[in-house]
Coordinates of N, CA, C and O and ligand atoms in Angstrom, one line a residue:
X1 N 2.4 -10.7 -5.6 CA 2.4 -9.3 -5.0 C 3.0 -8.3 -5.9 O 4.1 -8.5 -6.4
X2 N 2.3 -7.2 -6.2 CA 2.8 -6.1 -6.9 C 2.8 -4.4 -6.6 O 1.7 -3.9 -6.3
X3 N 3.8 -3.6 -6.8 CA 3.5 -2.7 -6.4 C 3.5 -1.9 -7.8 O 4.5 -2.1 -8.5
X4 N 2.4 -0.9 -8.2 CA 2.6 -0.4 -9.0 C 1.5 1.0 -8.7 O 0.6 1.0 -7.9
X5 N 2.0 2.0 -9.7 CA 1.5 3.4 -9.5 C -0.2 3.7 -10.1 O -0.8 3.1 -11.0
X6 N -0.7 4.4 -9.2 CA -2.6 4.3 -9.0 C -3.0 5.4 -9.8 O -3.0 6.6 -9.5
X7 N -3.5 4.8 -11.2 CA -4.1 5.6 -12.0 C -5.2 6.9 -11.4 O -5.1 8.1 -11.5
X8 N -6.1 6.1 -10.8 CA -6.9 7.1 -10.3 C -7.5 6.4 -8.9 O -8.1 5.3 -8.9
X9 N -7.3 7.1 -8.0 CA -7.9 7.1 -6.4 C -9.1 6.6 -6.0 O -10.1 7.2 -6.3
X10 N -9.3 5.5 -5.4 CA -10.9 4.9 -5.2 C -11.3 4.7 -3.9 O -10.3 4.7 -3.1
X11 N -12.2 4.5 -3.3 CA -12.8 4.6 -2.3 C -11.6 3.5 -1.3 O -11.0 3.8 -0.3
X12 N -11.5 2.5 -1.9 CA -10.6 1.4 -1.4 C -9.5 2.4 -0.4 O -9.4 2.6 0.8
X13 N -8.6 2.9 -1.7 CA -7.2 3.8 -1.4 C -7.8 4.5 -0.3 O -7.2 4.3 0.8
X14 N -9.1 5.5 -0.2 CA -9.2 6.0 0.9 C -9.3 5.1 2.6 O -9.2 5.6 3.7
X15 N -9.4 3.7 2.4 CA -9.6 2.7 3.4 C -8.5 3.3 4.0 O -8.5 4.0 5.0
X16 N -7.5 2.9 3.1 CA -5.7 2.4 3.4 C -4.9 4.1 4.3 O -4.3 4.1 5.3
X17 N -5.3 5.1 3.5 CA -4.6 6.6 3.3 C -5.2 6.9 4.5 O -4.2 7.5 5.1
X18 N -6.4 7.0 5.3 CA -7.0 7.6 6.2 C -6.5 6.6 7.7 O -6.5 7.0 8.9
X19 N -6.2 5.2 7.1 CA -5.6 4.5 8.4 C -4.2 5.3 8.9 O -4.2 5.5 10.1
X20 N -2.8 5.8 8.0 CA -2.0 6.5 8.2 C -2.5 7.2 8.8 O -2.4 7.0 10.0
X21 N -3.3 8.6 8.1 CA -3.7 9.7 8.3 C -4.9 10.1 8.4 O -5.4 10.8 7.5
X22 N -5.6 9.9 9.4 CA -6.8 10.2 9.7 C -7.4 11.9 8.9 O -8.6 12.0 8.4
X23 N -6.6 12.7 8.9 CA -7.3 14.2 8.8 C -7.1 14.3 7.1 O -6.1 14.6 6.4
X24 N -8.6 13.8 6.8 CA -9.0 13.8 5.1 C -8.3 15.1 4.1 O -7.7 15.0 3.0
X25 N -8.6 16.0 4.6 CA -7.8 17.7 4.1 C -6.8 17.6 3.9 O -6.4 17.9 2.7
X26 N -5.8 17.2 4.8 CA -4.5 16.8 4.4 C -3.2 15.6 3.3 O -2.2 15.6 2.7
X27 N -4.6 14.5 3.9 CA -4.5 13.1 2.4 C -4.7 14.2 1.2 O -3.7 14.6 0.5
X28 N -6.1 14.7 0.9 CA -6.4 15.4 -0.2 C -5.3 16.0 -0.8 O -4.8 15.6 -1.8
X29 N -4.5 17.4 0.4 CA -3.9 17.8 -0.3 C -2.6 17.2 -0.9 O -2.3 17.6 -2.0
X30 N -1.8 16.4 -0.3 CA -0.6 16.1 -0.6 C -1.1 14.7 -2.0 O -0.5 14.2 -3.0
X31 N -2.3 14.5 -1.6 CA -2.6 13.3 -3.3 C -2.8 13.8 -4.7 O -2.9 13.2 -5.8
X32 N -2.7 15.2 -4.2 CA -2.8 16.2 -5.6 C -1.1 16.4 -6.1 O -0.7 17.0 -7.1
X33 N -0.2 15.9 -5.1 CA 1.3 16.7 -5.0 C 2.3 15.4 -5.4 O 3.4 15.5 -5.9
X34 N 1.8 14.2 -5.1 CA 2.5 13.5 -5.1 C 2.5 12.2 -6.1 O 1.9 12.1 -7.1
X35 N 3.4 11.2 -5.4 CA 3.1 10.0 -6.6 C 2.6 8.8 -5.7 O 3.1 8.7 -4.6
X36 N 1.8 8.1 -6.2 CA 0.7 7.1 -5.5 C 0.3 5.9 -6.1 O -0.6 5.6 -6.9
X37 N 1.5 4.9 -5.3 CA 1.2 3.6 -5.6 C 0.7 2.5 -4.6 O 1.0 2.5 -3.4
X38 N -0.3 1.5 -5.2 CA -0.8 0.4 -4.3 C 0.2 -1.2 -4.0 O 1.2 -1.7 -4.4
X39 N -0.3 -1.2 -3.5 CA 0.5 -2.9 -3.1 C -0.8 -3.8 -3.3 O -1.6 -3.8 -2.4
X40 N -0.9 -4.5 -4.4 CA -1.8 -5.5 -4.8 C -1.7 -7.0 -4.7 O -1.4 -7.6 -5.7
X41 N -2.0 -7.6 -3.7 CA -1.8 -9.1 -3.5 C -3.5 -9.9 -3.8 O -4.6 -9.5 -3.5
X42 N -3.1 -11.3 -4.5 CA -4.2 -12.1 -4.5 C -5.4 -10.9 -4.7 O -6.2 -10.3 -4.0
X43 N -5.0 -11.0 -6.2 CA -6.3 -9.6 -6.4 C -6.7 -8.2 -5.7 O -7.5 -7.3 -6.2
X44 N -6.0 -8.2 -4.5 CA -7.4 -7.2 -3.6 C -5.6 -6.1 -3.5 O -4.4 -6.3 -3.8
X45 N -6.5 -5.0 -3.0 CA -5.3 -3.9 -2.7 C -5.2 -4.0 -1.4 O -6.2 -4.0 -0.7
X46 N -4.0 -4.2 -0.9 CA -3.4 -4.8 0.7 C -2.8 -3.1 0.9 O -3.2 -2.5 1.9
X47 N -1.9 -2.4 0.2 CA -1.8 -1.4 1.1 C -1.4 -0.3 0.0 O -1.3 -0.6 -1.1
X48 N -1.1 1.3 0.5 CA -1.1 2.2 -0.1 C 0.4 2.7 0.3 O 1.0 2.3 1.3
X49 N 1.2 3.6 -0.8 CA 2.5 4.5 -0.9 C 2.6 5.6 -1.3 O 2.5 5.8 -2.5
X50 N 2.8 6.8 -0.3 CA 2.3 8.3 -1.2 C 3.6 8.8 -1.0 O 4.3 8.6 0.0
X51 N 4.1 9.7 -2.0 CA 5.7 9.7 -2.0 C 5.6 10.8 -2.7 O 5.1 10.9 -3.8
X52 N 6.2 12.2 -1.7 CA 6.0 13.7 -2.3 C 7.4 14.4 -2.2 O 8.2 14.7 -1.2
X53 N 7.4 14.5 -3.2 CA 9.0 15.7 -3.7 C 8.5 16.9 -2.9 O 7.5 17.5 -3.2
X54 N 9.4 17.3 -1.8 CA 9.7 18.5 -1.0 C 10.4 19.4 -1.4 O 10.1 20.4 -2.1
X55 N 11.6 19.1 -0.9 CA 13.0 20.0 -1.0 C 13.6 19.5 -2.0 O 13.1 18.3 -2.2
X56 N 14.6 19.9 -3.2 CA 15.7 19.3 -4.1 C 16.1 18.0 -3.9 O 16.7 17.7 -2.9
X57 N 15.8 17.3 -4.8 CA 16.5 15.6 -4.1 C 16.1 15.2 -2.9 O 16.8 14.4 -2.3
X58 N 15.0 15.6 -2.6 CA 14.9 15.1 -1.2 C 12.8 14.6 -1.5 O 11.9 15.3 -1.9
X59 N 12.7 13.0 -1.0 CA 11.5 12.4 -1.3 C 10.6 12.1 -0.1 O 11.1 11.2 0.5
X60 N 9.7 12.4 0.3 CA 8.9 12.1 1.9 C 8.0 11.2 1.8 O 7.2 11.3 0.8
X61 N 7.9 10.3 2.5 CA 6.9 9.3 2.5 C 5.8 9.6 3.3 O 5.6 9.2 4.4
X62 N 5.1 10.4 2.6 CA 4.1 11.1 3.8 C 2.9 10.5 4.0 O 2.2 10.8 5.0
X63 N 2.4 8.9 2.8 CA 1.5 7.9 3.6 C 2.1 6.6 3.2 O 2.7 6.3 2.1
X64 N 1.8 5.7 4.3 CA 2.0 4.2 4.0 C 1.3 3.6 5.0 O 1.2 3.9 6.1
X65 N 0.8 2.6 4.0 CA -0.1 2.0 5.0 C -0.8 0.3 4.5 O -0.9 0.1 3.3
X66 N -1.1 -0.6 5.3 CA -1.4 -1.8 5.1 C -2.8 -2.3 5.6 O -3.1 -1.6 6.5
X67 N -3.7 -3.3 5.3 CA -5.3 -2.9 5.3 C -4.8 -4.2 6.6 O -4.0 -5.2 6.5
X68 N -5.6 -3.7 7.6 CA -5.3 -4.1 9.1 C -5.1 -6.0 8.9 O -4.1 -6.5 9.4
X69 N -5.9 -6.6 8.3 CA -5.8 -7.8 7.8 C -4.4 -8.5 7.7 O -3.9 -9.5 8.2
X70 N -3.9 -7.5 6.9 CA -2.6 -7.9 6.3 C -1.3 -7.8 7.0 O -0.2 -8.3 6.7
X71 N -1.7 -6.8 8.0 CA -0.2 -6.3 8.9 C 0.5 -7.6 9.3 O 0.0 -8.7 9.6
X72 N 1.8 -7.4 9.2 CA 2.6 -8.4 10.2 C 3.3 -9.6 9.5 O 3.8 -10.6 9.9
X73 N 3.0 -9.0 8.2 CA 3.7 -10.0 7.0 C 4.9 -9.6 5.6 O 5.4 -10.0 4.5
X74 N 5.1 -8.4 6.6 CA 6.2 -8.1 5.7 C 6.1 -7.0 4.9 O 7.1 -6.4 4.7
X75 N 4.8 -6.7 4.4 CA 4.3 -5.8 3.3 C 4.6 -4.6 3.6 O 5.0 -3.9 2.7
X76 N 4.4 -4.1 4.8 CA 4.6 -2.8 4.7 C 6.6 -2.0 4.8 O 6.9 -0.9 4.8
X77 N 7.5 -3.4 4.9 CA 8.7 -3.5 4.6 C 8.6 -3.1 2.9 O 8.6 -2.0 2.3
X78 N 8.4 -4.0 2.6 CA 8.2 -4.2 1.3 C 7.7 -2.4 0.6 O 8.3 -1.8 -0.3
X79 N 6.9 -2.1 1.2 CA 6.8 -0.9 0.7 C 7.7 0.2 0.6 O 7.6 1.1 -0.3
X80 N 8.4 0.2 1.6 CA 9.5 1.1 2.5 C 10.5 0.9 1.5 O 11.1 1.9 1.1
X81 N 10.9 -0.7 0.8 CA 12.4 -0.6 0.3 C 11.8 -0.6 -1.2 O 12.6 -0.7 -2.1
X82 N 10.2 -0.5 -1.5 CA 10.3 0.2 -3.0 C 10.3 1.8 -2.9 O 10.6 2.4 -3.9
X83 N 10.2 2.3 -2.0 CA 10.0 4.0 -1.8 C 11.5 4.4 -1.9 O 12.0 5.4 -2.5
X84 N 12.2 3.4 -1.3 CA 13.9 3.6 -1.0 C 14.6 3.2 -2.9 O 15.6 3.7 -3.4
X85 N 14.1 2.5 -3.4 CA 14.3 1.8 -4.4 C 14.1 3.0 -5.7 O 14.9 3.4 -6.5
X86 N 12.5 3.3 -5.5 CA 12.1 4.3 -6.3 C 12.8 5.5 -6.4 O 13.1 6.0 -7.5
X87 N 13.1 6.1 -5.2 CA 14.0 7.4 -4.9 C 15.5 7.6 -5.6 O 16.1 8.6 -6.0
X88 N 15.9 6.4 -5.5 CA 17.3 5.7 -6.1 C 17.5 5.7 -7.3 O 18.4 6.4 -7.7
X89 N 16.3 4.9 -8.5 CA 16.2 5.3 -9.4 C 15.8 6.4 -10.3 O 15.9 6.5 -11.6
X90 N 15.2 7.4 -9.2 CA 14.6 8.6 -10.1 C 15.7 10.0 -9.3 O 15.2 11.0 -8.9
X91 N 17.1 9.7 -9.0 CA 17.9 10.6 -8.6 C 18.0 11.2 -7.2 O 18.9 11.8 -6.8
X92 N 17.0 11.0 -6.5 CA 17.1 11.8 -5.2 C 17.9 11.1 -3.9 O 18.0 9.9 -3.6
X93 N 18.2 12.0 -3.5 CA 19.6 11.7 -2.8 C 18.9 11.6 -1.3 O 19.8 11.3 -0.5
X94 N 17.7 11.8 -0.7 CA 17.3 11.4 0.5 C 15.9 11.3 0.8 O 15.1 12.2 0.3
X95 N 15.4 10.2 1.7 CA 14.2 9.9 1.6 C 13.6 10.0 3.3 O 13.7 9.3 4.3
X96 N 13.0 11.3 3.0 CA 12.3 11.6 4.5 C 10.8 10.5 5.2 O 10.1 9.7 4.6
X97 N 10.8 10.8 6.2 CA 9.3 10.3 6.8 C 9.1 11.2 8.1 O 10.0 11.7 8.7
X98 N 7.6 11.4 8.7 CA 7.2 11.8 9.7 C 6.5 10.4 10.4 O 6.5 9.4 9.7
X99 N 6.0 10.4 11.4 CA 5.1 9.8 12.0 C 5.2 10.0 13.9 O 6.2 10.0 14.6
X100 N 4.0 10.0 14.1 CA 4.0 9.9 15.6 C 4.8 9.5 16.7 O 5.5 8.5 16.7
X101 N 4.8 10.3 17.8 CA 5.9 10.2 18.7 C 5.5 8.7 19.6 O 6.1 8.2 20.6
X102 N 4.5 8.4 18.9 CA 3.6 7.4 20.1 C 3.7 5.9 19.3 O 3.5 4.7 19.7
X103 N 3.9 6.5 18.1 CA 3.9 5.1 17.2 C 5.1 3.9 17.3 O 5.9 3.7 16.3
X104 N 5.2 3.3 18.1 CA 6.4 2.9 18.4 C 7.2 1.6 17.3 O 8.4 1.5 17.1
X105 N 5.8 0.5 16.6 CA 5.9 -0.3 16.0 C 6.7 0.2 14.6 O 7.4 -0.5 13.8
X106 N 6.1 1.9 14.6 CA 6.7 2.2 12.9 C 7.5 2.6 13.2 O 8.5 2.1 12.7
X107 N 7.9 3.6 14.1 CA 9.5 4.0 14.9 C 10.4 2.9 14.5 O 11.2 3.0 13.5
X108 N 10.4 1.9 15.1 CA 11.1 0.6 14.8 C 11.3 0.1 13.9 O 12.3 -0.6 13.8
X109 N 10.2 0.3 12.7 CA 9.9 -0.4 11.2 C 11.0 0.3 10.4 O 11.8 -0.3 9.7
X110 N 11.0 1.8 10.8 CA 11.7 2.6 9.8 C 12.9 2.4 10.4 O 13.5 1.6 9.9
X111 N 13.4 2.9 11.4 CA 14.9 2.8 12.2 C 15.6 0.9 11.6 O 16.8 0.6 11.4
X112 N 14.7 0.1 11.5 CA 15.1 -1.1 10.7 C 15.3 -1.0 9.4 O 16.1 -1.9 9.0
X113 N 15.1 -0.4 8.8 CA 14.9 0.2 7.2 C 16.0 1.1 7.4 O 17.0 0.7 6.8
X114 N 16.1 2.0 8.0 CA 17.9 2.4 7.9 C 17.8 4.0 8.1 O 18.8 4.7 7.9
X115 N 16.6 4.4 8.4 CA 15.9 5.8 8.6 C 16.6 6.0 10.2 O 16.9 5.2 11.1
X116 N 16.6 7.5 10.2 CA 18.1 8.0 11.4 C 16.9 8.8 11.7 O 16.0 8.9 10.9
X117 N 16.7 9.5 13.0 CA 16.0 10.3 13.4 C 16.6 11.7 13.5 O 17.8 12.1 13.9
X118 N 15.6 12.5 13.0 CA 17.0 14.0 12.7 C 15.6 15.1 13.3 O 15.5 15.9 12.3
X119 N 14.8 15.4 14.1 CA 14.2 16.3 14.3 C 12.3 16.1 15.0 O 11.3 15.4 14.6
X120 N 12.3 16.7 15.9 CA 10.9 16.8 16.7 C 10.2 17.9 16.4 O 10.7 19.0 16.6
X121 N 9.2 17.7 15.9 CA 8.2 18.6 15.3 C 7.0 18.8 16.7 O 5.9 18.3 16.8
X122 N 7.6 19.8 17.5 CA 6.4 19.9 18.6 C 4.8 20.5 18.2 O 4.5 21.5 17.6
X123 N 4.0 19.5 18.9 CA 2.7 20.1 18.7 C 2.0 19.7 17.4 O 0.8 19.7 17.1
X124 N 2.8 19.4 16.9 CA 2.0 19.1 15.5 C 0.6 18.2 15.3 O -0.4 18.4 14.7
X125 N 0.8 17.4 15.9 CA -0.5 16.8 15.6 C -1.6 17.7 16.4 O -2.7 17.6 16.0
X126 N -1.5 18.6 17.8 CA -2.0 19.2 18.5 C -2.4 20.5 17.7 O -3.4 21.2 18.0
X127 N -1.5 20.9 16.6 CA -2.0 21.8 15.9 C -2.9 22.2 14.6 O -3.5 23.1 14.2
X128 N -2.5 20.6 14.1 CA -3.3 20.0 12.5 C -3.7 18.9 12.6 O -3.7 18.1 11.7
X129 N -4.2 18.6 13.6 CA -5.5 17.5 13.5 C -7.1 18.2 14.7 O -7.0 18.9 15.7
X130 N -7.9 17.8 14.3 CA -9.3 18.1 14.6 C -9.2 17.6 15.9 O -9.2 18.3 16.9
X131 N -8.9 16.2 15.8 CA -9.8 15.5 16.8 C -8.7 15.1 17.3 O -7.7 15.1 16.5
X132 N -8.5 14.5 19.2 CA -7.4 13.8 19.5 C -7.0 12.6 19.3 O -7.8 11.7 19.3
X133 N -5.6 12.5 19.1 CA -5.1 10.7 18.8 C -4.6 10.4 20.2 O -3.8 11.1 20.9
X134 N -5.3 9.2 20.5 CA -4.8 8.3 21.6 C -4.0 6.8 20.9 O -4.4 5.7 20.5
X135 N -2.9 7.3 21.1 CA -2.0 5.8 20.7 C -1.3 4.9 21.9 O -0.8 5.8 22.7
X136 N -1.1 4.1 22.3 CA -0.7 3.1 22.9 C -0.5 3.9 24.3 O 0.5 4.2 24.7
X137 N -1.7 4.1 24.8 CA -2.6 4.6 26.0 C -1.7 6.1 26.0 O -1.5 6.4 27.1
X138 N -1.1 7.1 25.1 CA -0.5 8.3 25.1 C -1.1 9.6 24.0 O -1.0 9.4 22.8
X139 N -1.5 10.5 24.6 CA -2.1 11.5 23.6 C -1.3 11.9 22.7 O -0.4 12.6 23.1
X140 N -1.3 11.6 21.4 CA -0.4 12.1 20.5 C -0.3 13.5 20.1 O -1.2 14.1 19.6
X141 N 0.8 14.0 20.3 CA 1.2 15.9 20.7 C 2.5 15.7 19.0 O 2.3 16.0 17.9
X142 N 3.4 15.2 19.5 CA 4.5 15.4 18.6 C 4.7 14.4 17.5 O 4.4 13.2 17.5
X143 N 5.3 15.2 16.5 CA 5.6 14.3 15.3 C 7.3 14.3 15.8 O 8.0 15.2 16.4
X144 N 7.7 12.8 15.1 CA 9.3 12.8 15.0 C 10.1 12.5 13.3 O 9.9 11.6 12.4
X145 N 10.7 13.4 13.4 CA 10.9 13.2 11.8 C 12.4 12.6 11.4 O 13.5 12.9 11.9
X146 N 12.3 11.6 10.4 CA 13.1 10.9 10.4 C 13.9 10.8 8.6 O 13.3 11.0 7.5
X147 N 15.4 10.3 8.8 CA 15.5 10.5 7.0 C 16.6 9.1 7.0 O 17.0 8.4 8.0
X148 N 16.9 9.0 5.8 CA 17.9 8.3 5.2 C 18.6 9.1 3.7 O 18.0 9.6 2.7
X149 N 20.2 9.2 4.0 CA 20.7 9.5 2.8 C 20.8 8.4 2.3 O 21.2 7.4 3.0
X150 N 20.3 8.2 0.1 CA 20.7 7.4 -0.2 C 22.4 7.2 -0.9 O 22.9 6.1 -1.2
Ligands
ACO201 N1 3.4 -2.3 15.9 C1 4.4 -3.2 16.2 N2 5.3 -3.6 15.3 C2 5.3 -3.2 14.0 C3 4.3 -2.3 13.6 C4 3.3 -1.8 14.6 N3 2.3 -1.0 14.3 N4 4.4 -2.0 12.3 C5 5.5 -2.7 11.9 N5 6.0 -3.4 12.9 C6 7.2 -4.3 12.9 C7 6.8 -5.8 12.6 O1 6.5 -6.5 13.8 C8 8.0 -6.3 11.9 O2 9.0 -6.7 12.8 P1 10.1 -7.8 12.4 O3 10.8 -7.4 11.2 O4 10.9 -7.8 13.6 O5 9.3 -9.1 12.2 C9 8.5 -5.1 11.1 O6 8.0 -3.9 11.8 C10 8.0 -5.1 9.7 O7 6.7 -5.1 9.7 P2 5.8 -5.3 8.4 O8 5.0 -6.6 8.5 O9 6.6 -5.1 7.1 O10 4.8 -4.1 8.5 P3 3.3 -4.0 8.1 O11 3.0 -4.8 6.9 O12 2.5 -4.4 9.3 O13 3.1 -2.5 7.8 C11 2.6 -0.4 8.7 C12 3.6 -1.5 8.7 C13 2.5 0.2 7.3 C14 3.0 0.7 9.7 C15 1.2 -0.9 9.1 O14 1.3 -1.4 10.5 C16 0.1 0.1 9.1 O15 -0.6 0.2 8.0 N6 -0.3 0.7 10.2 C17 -1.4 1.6 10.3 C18 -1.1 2.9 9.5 C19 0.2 3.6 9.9 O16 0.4 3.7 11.1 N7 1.0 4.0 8.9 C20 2.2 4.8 9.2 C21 1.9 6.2 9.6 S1 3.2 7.3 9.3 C22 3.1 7.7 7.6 O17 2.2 7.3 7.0 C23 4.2 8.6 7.0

């Protein structure tokens, strides 16, 4: 298993980036902004890491994601404590994430990883996405935003 940084973007990465984030315009823009590595096991790419400098010292994990196959084995941990790892070594002192108010499995993933919840972003997905998200039978309206100082 390896995680290393994605020369150039392939149809594959779009599999992985659009499972996170469905609304393509938005992948687009933040893959022009940010740094983007895959998680490569037994040859094939298992999952994607998009990691964008916001604020001063401060790093947002604005995609992560694991190709449905592969969930449930650790990898997408694995991803989280290289993003935490990467941040550490290239100076930044805190590593943000957003995700759905409805998502409860990554709620848990990241609050395990050591991520604090600091802020509700109302409406958001009700305001920047097209189409509705129905997650674990609840219309998804709000994002919850979460960080770790390192
Ligand atoms: N539902 C339930 N539990 C979950 C979920 C989930 N969706 N995701 C992770 N967990 C739990 C696991 O059960 C595991 O628990 P344990 O440590 O008690 O055994 C723990 O979290 C670690 O799980 P991993 O196996 O490391 O996670 P995985 O490889 O499945 O990757 C990920 C997690 C990336 C969220 C994956 O489920 C996925 O790609 N989901 C679809 C895309 C997505 O939702 N991405 C995040 C959107 S937010 C953003 O991109 C900023």
């Amino acid at each position: 298993m390896t995680i290393r940084e994605i020369k150039k973007i392939q149809p594959r990465h779009y599999d992985l980036l659009l499972l996170a984030d469905p609304q393509r315009r938005l992948v687009d823009d933040y893959l022009q902004r940010g740094f983007c590595f895959e998680l490569v096991s037994n040859k094939t790419i298992t999952g994607i890491l998009v990691l964008l400098p916001t604020r001063p010292e401060t790093l947002e994990i604005v995609n992560i994601a694991v190709s449905e196959n592969n969930q449930g084995q650790g990898l997408g941990e694995k991803l989280i404590r290289f993003a935490l790892a990467y941040a550490s070594s290239n100076q930044y002192k805190t590593v943000e994430i957003g995700t759905g108010s409805t998502s409860f499995g990554q709620l848990y993933l990241y609050q395990k990883c050591g991520f604090r919840m600091t802020s509700i972003d109302h409406d958001f997905f009700l305001r920047h996405y097209e189409e509705e998200i129905v997650e674990n039978k609840l219309i998804l309206k709000d994002m919850v935003r979460l960080s770790l100082d390192l």
